Coordinates of C-alpha atoms and ligand atoms in Angstrom, one line a residue:
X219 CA 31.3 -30.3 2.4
X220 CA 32.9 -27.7 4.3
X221 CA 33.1 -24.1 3.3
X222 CA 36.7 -23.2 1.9
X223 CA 36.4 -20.0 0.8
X224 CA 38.1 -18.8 -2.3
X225 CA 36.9 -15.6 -3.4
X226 CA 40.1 -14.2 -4.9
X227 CA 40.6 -17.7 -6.9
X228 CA 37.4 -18.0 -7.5
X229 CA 36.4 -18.1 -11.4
X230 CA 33.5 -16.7 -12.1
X231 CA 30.8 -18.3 -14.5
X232 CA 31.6 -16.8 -17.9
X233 CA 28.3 -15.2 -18.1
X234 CA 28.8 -13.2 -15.0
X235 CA 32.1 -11.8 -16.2
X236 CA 31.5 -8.7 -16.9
X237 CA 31.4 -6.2 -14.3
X238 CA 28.0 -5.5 -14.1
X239 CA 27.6 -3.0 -11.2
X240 CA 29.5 0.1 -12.5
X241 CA 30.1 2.7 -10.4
X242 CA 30.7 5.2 -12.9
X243 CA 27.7 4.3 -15.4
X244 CA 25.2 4.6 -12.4
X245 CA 26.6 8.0 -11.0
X246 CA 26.4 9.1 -15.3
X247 CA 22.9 8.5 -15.2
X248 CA 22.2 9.9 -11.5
X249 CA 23.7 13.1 -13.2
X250 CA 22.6 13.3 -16.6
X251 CA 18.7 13.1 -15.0
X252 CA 20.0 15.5 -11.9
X253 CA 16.5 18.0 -13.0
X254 CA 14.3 15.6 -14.9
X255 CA 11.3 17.5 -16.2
X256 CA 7.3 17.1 -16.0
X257 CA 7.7 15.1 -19.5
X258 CA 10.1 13.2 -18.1
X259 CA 8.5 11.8 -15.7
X260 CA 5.1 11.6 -17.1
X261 CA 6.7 9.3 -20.0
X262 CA 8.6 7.3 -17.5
X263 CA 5.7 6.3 -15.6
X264 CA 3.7 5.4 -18.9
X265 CA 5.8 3.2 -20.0
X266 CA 6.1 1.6 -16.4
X267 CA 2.2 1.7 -16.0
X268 CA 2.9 -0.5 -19.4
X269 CA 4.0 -3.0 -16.7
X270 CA 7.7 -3.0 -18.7
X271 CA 10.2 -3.0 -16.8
X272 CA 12.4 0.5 -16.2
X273 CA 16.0 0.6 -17.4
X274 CA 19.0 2.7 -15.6
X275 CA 18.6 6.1 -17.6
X276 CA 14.5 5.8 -16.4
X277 CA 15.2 5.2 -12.9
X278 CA 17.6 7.9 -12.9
X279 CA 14.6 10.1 -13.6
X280 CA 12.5 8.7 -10.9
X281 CA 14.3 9.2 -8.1
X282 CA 16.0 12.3 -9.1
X283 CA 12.1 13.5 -9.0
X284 CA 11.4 15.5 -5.8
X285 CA 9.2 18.3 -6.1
X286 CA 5.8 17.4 -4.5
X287 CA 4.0 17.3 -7.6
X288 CA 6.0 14.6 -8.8
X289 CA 5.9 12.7 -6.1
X290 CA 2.3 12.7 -5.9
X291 CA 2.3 11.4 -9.2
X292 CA 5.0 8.7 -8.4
X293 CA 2.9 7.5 -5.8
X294 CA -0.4 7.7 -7.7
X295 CA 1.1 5.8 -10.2
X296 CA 2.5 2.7 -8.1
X297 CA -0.5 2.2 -6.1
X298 CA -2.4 2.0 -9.3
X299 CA 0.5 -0.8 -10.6
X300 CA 0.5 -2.6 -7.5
X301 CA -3.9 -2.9 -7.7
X302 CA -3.6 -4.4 -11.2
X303 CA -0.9 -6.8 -10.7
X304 CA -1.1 -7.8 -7.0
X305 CA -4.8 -7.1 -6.2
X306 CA -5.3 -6.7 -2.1
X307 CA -2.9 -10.2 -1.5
X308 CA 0.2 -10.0 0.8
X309 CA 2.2 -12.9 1.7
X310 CA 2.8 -13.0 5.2
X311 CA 6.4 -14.9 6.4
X312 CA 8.6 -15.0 9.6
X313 CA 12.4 -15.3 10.0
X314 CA 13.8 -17.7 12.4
X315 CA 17.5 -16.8 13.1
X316 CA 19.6 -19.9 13.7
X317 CA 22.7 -19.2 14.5
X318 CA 24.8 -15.7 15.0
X319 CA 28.3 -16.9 15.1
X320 CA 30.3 -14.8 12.1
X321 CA 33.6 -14.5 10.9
X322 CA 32.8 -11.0 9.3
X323 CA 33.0 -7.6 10.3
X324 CA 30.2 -5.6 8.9
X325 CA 30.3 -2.6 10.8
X326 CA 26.4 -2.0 11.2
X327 CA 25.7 -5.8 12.2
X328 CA 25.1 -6.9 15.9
X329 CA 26.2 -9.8 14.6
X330 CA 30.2 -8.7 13.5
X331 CA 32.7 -10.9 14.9
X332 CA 34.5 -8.0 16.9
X333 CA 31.0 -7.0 19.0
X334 CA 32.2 -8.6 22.1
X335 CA 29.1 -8.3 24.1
X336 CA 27.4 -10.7 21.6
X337 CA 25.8 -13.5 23.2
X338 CA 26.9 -16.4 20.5
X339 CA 24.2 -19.2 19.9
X340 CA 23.7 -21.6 17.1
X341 CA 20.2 -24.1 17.4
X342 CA 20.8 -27.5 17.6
X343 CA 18.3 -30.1 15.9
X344 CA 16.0 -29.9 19.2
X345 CA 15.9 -26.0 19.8
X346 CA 15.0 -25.5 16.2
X347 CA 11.8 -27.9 16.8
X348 CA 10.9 -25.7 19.6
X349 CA 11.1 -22.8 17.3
X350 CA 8.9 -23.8 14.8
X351 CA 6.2 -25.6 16.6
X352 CA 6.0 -22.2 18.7
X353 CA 5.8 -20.8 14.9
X354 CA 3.5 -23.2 13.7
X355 CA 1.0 -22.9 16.6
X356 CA 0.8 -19.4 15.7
X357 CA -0.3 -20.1 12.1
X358 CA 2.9 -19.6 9.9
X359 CA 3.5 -21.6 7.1
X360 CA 6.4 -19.9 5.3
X361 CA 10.0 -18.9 7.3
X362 CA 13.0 -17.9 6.1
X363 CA 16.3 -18.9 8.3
X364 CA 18.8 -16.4 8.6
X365 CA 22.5 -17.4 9.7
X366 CA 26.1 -15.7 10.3
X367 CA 28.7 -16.1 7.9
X368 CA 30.6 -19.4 9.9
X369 CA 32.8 -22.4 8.8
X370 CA 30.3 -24.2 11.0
X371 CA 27.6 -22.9 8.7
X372 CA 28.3 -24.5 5.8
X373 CA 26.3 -25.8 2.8
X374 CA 25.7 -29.1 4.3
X375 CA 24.7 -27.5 7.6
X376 CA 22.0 -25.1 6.0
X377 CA 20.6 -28.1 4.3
X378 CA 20.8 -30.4 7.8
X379 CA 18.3 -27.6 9.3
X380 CA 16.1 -26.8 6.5
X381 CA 14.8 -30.7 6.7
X382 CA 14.5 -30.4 10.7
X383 CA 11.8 -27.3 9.8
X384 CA 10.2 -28.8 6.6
X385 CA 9.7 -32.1 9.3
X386 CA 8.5 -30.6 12.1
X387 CA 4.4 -31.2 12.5
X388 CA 2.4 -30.0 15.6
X389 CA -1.4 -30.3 15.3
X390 CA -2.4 -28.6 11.6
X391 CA 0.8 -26.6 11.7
X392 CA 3.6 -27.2 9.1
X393 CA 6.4 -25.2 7.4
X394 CA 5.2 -25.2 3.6
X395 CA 8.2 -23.2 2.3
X396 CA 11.7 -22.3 4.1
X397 CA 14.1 -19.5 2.4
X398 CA 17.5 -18.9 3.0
X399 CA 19.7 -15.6 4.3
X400 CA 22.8 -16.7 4.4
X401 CA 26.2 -16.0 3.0
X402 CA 26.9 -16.6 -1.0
X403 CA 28.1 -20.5 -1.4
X404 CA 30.3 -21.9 -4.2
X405 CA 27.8 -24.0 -6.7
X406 CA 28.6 -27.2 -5.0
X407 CA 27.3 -25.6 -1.7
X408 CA 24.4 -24.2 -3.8
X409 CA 23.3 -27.6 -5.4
X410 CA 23.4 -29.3 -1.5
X411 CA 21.0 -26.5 -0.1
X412 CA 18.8 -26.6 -3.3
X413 CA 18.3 -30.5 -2.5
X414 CA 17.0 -29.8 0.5
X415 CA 14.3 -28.1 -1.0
X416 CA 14.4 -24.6 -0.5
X417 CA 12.4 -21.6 -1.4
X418 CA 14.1 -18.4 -2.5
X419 CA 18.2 -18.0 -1.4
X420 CA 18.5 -14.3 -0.6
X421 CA 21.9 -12.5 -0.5
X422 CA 21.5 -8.7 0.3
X423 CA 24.4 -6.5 -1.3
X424 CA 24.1 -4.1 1.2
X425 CA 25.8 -1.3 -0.9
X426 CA 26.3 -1.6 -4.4
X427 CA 28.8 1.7 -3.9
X428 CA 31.6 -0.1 -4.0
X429 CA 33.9 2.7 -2.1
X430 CA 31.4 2.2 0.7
X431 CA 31.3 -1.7 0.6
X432 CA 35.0 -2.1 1.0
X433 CA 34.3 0.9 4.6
X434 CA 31.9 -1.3 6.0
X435 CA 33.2 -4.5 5.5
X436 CA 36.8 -4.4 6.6
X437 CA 37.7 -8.1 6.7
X438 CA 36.1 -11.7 6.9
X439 CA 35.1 -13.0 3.2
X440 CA 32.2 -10.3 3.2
X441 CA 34.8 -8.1 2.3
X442 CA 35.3 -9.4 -1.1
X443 CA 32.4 -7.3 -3.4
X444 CA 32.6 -9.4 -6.5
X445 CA 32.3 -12.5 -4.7
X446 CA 29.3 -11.4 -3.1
X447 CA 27.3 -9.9 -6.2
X448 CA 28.0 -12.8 -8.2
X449 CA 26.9 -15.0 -5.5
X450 CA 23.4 -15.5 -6.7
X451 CA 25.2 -16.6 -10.3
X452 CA 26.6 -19.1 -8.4
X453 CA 22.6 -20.1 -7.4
X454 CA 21.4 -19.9 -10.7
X455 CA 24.3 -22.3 -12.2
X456 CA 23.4 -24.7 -9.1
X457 CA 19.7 -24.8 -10.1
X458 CA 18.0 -22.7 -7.7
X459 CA 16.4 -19.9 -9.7
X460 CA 14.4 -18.2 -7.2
X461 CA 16.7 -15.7 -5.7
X462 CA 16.0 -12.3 -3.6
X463 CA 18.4 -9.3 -3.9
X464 CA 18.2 -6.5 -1.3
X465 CA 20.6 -3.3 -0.5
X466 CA 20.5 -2.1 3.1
X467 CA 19.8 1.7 3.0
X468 CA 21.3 3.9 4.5
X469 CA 24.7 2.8 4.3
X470 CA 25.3 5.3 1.3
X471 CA 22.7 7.4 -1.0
X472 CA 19.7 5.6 -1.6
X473 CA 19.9 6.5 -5.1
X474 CA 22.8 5.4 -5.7
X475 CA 21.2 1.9 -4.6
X476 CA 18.5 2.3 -6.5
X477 CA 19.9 2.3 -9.6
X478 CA 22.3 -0.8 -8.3
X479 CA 19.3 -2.8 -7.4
X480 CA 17.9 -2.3 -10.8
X481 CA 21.1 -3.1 -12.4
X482 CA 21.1 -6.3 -10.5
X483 CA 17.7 -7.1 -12.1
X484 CA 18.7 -6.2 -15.5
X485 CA 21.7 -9.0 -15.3
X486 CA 19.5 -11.6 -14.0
X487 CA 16.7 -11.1 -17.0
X488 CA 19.6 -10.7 -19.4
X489 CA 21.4 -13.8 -18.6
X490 CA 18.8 -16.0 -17.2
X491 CA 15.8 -15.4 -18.6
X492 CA 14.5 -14.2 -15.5
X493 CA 14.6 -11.6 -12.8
X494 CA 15.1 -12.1 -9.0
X495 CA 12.0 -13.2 -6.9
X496 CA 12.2 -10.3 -5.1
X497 CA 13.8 -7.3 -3.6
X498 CA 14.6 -6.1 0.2
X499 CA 15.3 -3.0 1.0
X500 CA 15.9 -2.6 4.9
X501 CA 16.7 0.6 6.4
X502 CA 19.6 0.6 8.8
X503 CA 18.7 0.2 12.8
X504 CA 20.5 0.5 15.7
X505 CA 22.6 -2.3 16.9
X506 CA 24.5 -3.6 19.6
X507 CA 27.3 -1.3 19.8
X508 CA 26.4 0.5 16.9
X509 CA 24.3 3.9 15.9
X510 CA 23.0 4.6 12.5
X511 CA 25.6 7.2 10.9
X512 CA 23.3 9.9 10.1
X513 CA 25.0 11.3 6.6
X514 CA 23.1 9.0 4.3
X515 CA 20.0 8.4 6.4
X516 CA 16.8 8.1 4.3
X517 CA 13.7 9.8 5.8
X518 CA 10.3 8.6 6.0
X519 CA 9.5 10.9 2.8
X520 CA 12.4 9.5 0.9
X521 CA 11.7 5.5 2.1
X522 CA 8.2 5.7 0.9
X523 CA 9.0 7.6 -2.2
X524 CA 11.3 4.9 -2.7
X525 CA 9.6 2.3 -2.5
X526 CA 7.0 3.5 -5.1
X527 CA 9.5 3.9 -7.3
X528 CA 11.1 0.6 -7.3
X529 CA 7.2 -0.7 -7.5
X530 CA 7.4 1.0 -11.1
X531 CA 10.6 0.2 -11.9
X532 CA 10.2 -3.5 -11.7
X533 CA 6.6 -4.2 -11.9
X534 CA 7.0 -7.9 -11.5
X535 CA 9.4 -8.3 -8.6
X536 CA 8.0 -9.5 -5.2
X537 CA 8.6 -6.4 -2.6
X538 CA 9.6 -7.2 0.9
X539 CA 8.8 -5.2 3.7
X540 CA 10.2 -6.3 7.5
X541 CA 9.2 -5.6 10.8
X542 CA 12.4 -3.1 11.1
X543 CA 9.8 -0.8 10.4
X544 CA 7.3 0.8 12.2
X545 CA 3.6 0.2 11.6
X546 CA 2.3 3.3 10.2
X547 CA 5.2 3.2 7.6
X548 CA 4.6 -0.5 7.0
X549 CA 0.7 0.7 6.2
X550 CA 1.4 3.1 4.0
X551 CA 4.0 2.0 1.4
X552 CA 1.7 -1.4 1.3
X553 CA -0.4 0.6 -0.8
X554 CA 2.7 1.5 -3.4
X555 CA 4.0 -1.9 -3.7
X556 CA 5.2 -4.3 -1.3
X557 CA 3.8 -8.0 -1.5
X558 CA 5.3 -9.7 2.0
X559 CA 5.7 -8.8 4.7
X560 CA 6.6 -10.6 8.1
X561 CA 4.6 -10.8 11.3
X562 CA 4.9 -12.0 14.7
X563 CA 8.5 -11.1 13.9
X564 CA 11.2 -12.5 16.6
X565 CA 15.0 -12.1 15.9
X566 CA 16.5 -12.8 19.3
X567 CA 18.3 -16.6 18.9
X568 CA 15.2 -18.6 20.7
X569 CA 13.0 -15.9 20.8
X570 CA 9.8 -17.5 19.8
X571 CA 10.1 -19.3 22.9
X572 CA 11.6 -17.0 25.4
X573 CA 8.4 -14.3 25.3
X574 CA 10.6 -11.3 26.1
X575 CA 8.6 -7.9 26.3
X576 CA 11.8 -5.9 25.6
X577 CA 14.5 -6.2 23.1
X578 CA 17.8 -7.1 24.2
X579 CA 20.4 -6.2 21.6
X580 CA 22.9 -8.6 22.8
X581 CA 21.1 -11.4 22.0
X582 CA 20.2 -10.3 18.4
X583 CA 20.9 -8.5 14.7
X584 CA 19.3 -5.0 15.3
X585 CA 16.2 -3.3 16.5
X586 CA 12.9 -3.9 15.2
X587 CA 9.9 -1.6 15.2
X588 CA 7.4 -3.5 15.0
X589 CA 6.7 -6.1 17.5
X590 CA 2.6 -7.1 16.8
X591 CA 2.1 -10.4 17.2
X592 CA 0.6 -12.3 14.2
X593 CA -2.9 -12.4 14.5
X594 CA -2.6 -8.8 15.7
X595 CA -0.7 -8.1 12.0
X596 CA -3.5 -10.1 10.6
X597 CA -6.6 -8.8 12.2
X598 CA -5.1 -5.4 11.0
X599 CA -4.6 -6.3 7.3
X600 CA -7.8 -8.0 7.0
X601 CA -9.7 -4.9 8.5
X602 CA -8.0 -2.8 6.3
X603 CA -9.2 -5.0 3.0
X604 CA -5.8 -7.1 2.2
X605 CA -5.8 -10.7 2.1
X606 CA -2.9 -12.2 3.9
X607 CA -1.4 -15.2 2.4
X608 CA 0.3 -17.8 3.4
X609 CA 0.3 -19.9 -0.2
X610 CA 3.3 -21.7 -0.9
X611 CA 1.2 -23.3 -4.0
X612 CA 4.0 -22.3 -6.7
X613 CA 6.9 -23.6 -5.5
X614 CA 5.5 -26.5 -4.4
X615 CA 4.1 -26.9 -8.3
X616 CA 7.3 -25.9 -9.4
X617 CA 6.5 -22.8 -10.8
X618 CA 9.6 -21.2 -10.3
X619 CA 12.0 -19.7 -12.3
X620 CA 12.5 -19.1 -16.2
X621 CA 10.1 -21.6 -17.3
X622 CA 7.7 -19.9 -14.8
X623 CA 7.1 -16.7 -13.3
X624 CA 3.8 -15.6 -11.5
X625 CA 3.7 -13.0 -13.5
X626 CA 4.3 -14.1 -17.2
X627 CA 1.3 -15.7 -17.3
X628 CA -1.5 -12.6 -17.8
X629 CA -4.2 -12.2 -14.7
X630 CA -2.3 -14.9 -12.9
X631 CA -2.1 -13.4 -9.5
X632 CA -5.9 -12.8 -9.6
X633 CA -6.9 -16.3 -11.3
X634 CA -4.2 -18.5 -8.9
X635 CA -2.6 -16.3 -5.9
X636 CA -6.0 -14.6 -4.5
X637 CA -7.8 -17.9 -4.6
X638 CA -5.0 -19.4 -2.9
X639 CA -4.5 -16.2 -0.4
X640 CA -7.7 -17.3 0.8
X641 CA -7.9 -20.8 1.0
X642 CA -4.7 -19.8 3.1
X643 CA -7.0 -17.5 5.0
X644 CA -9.3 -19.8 6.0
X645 CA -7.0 -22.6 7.6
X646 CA -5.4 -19.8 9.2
X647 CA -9.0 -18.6 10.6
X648 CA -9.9 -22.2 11.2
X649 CA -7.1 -23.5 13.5
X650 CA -5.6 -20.2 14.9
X651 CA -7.8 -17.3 15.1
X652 CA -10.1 -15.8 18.1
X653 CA -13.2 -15.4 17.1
X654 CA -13.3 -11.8 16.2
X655 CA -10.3 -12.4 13.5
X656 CA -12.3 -15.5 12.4
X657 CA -15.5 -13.1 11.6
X658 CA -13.4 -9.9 10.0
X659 CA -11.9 -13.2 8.0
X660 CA -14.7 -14.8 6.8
X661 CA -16.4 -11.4 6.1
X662 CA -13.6 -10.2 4.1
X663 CA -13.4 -13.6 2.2
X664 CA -17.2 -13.5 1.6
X665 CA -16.9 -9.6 0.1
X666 CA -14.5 -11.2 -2.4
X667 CA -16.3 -13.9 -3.7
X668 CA -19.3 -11.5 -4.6
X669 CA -16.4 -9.7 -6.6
X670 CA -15.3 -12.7 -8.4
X671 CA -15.5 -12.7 -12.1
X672 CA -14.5 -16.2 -13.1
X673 CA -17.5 -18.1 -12.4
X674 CA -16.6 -22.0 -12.4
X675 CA -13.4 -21.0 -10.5
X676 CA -15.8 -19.2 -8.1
X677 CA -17.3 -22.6 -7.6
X678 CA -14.6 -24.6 -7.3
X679 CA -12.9 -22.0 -4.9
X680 CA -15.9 -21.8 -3.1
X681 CA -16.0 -25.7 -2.9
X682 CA -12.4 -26.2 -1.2
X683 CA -13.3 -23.6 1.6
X684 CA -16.5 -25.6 2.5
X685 CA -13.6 -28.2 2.6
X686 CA -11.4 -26.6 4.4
X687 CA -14.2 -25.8 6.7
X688 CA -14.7 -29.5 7.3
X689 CA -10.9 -30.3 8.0
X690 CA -9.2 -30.9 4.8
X691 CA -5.8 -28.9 5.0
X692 CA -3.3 -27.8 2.1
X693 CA -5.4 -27.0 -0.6
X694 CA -4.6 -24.9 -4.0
X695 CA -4.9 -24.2 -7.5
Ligands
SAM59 N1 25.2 -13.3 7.4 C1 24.5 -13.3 6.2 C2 24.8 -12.1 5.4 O1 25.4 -11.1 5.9 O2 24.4 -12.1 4.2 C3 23.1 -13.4 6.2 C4 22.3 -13.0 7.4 S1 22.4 -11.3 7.8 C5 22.1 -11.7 9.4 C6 20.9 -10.6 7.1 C7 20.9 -9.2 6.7 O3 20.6 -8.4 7.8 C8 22.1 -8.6 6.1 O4 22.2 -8.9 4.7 C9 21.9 -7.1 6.3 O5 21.3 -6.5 5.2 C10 20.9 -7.0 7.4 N2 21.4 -6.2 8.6 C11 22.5 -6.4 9.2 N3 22.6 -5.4 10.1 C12 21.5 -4.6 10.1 C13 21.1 -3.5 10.8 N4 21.8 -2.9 11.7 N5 19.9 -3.0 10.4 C14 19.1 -3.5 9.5 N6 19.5 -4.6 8.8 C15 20.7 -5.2 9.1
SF4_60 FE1 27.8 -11.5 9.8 FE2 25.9 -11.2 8.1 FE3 26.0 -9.7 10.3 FE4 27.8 -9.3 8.4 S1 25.6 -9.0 8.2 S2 28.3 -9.5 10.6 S3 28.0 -11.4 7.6 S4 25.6 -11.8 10.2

C-alpha cells in the first residue's frame, strides 16, 4: 500500500478522542507547584521510591524543584530506583539510517525538505546488507532504522527492509531485534510493518507545546499535531504494543515536556493497559543549516536533573540515552536512570561503511558527540561495573505488551534480564572482543555470579556460558 495521507479526515480510534495533551492543564500544574516545598518533595519521591508511577500534579513538583538540596535528593533518589529495578544492565543498540528523502519541514532537522545542501540517499536491498554485516561484525544484535517522512517510504517499504536486516547473517553475527523511527502510519500501514516483525515503533513528539509544534513544523504532514500524537494509537489498534515516545528538548521549556511526556504515559496505561516501552529525550544539535535557538536550551544541570526526574516519574519505562551526547554526560545520568544506550553510533547514510573521521552534516540528521566505537563504549561500561546487553530474549518470547511487561512481574529484571545481559556478554566477548575487553568481561561476569542469590538459576546460567564458550549461540531464559 502506498501512503495517502489523511490527517485532517482522519478519524481517530474512539478511545483516543479526547484531547489528551492539554496545554492549559499542564501549564495549571507547572504553576500551582511554581515553589513546591521540602514536604513536597520528600512525599513525591516516597511514593515514587514506591515504584508507582507519578501523575501530572507530582511531576509538576519535581521539576519545579531547583534549589540544590532538592536536587541532591532528586538525584539520590533515582539512582537508588534505577539499582533496584534495573540492577547494573544496559541495553546497548545502533541506528542505521536508511533513507533521508522528506517531504516535511521541521525546522531543526538536517533532514527538512527545504535544506538544499542535503545530499539525498535511500539504501537499496544491497547497501543495506553492507550496513549490517559491517554492524554485525562489530557485535550488534539490536538496530533501530530510522527514515524521512517519503511517499517512497511507505508501510510496505519499511517492512521490505526490516526482513533484508532480520536476513542478513555473516559469521556469528545476526540482527535479533529491529525498531522503527519513522513517521506515524494509518493502522493498515501499522499491521504490514508489525508482520514483518518488528521491535518497538517510536514516534518522537518533539514538542508537546502545541504553539511551538505548529513554529517548527510549517508544512509537510508533520505539521498536523493530532495526527502525530495519536499516531502510536494507531500502533496499538494494529497490534504492535511496544511503542517508544520521546520529546526533543530544547525546542520549548523542558518542563513543559516533561509533564507532556508523562501525560503521554498516563493515556497509554489508561487505555491500553500499558505504558510505552520507553521514552527518548534528545537534546537539540546543530544541523546542516541550522543552530540550536538558545531561548529554551537545557543545560547540563537541567538535562541531568531531568533525567532523574523522569527515572522517578515512570519507574518502569525503558530510558534511552543516544550518542548526541557527550560521554561524560552519558556517564553520569546512567547512574539516575537510563537503560539503552547506542554505541558505535553512525548516522551518515552508509556510514558504517564509509569510516569517516569527521562529521559531514550534509550527509546526515545532526551532530553527534559521541563517536566511540563499540567495543570502546563497551570496555568502558564494563570497567565501570554495568553489564551491557544485547538480549533481545522478550520479544522474541513474546513478552511484550499488556499481557507482559518486564516489569510486572516482581524481581524480573534481576531473575531474566541480567542473566541474559550476560549470556549476551559473553558471545559478544567470544566472537568480537580483543583480548583485554574479553578479560574486564569475563571478570565482571565472574564478580556477578559470586553475587548471585538464586542458586539453581546460578547453575543453569552458569551452564549456558560454559555453552556459549564452546560455540553454541542465542541462548536465554
Ligand atoms: N522522519 C521521522 C520523524 O520525524 O519522526 C523519523 C526519523 S527522524 C529522522 C528521528 C528524530 O530525530 C526526530 O523525531 C527528532 O526528534 C530527531 N531530530 C531531528 N533533528 C534533530 C536535531 N537537530 N537534533 C537532535 N535530534 C533531532
Ligand atoms: Fe523529516 Fe523527520 Fe527530519 Fe522532520 S525530523 S525533516 S520528518 S526526517
Amino acid at each position: 500500500m502506498s501512503i495517502i495521507y489523511t490527517p485532517q479526515q482522519y478519524a481517530l480510534p474512539d478511545k483516543a478522542m479526547e484531547n489528551f495533551i492539554d496545554t492549559d492543564e499542564i501549564n495549571g500544574f507547572l504553576k500551582e507547584f511554581e515553589n513546591p516545598t521540602e514536604e513536597q518533595v520528600d512525599e513525591v519521591i516516597a511514593k515514587s521510591l514506591n515504584k508507582q508511577r507519578l501523575n501530572l500534579q507530582e511531576t509538576a513538583i519535581l521539576v519545579n524543584a531547583s534549589s540544590p538540596e532538592m536536587v541532591s535528593k532528586i538525584k539520590a533518589a533515582a539512582k537508588q530506583l534505577k539499582e533496584q529495578v534495573y540492577g547494573k544492565r544496559i541495553v546497548l543498540f545502533a541506528p542505521l539510517y536508511i533513507g533521508n528523502l522528506c517531504i516535511n519541514d521541521c525546522t531543526y532537522c538536517g533532514f527538512r525538505s527545504t535544506n538544499k545542501k542535503q545530499e539525498r540517499l535511500t539504501l537499496g536491498k544491497q547497501d543495506i546488507v553492507d550496513q549490517v554485516i559491517a554492524l554485525e561484525d562489530t557485535g550488534h544484535k539490536r538496530l533501530i532504522l530510522v527514515y524521512g517522512e517519503h511517499p517512497r517510504y511507505d508501510a510496505k517499504f519499511i517492512a521490505e527492509t526490516v526482513k533484508v536486516v532480520y536476513d542478513v547473517k555473516h559469521e556469528n553475527g545476526e540482527i535479533r531485534r529491529v525498531n522503527i523511527n519513522a513517521a506515524p502510519l494509518e493502522i493498515e500501514g501499522f499491521k504490514t510493518v508489525k508482520e514483518a516483525g518488528i521491535g518497538t515503533y517510536q514516534i518522537f513528539q518533539e514538542t508537546y507545546h502545541r504553539e511551538t509544534y505548529a513554529k517548527v513544523h510549517k508544512s509537510g504532514t508533520k505539521k498536523h499535531f493530532d495526527w502525530r500524537v495519536t499516531g502510536l494509537d494507531r500502533a496499538q489498534e494494529a497490534g504492535i504494543d511496544d511503542v517508544g515516545i520521546g520529546a526533543l528538548m530544547g525546542l520549548y521549556d523542558w518542563r513543559f515536556e516533561m509533564l507532556g511526556l508523562v501525560r503521554h504515559v498516563n493515556h497509554f496505561e489508561a487505555v491500553y493497559n500499558v505504558g510505552p516501552h520507553t521514552i527518548s529525550f534528545p537534546r537539540i544539535q546543530s544541523a546542516s543549516g541550522f543552530e540550536v535557538d538558545k531561548r529554551y536550551d537545557v543545560s547540563d544541570e537541567e538535562f541531568t536533573r531531568l533525567v532523574a526526574i523522569l527515572r522517578l516519574a515512570v519507574p518502569y519505562t525503558g530510558l534511552i540515552l543516544t550518542a548526541r551526547e557527550p560521554e561524560h554526560i552519558r556517564n553520569e545520568i546512567m547512574e539516575y536512570g537510563i537503560s539503552q544506550i547506542d554505541g558505535g553510533t553512525n548516522i551518515e547514510m552508509k556510514g558504517y561503511t564509509s569510516h569517516k573521521e569527521q562529521q559531514d552534516l550534509d550527509h546526515e540528521q545532526f551532530e553527534i558527540s559521541d563517536n566511540r566505537s563499540l567495543n570502546e563504549v563497551m570496555e568502558e561500561l564494563v570497567g565501570n561495573g554495568y553489564i551491557p546487553s544485547f538480549c533481545t530474549a522478550c520479544y522474541r518470547l513474546n513478552r511484550t505488551g499488556e499481557h507482559f511487561m518486564e516489569f510486572s512481574v516482581p524481581g524480573f529484571i534481576k531473575r531474566f534480564c541480567q542473566p541474559n545481559a550476560m549470556l549476551t556478554l559473553a558471545e559478544y566477548l567470544e566472537d568480537y572482543a580483543p583480548g583485554e575487553t574479553k578479560d574486564k568481561g569475563y571478570h565482571l561476569i565472574k564478580e556477578n555470579l559470586e553475587n548471585y542469590e538464586d542458586e539453581r538459576f546460578k547453575d543453569k546460567l552458569i551452564e549456558r556460558l560454559e555453552r556459549i564458550k564452546k560455540g553454541d549461540r542465542d541462548l536465554y531464559f
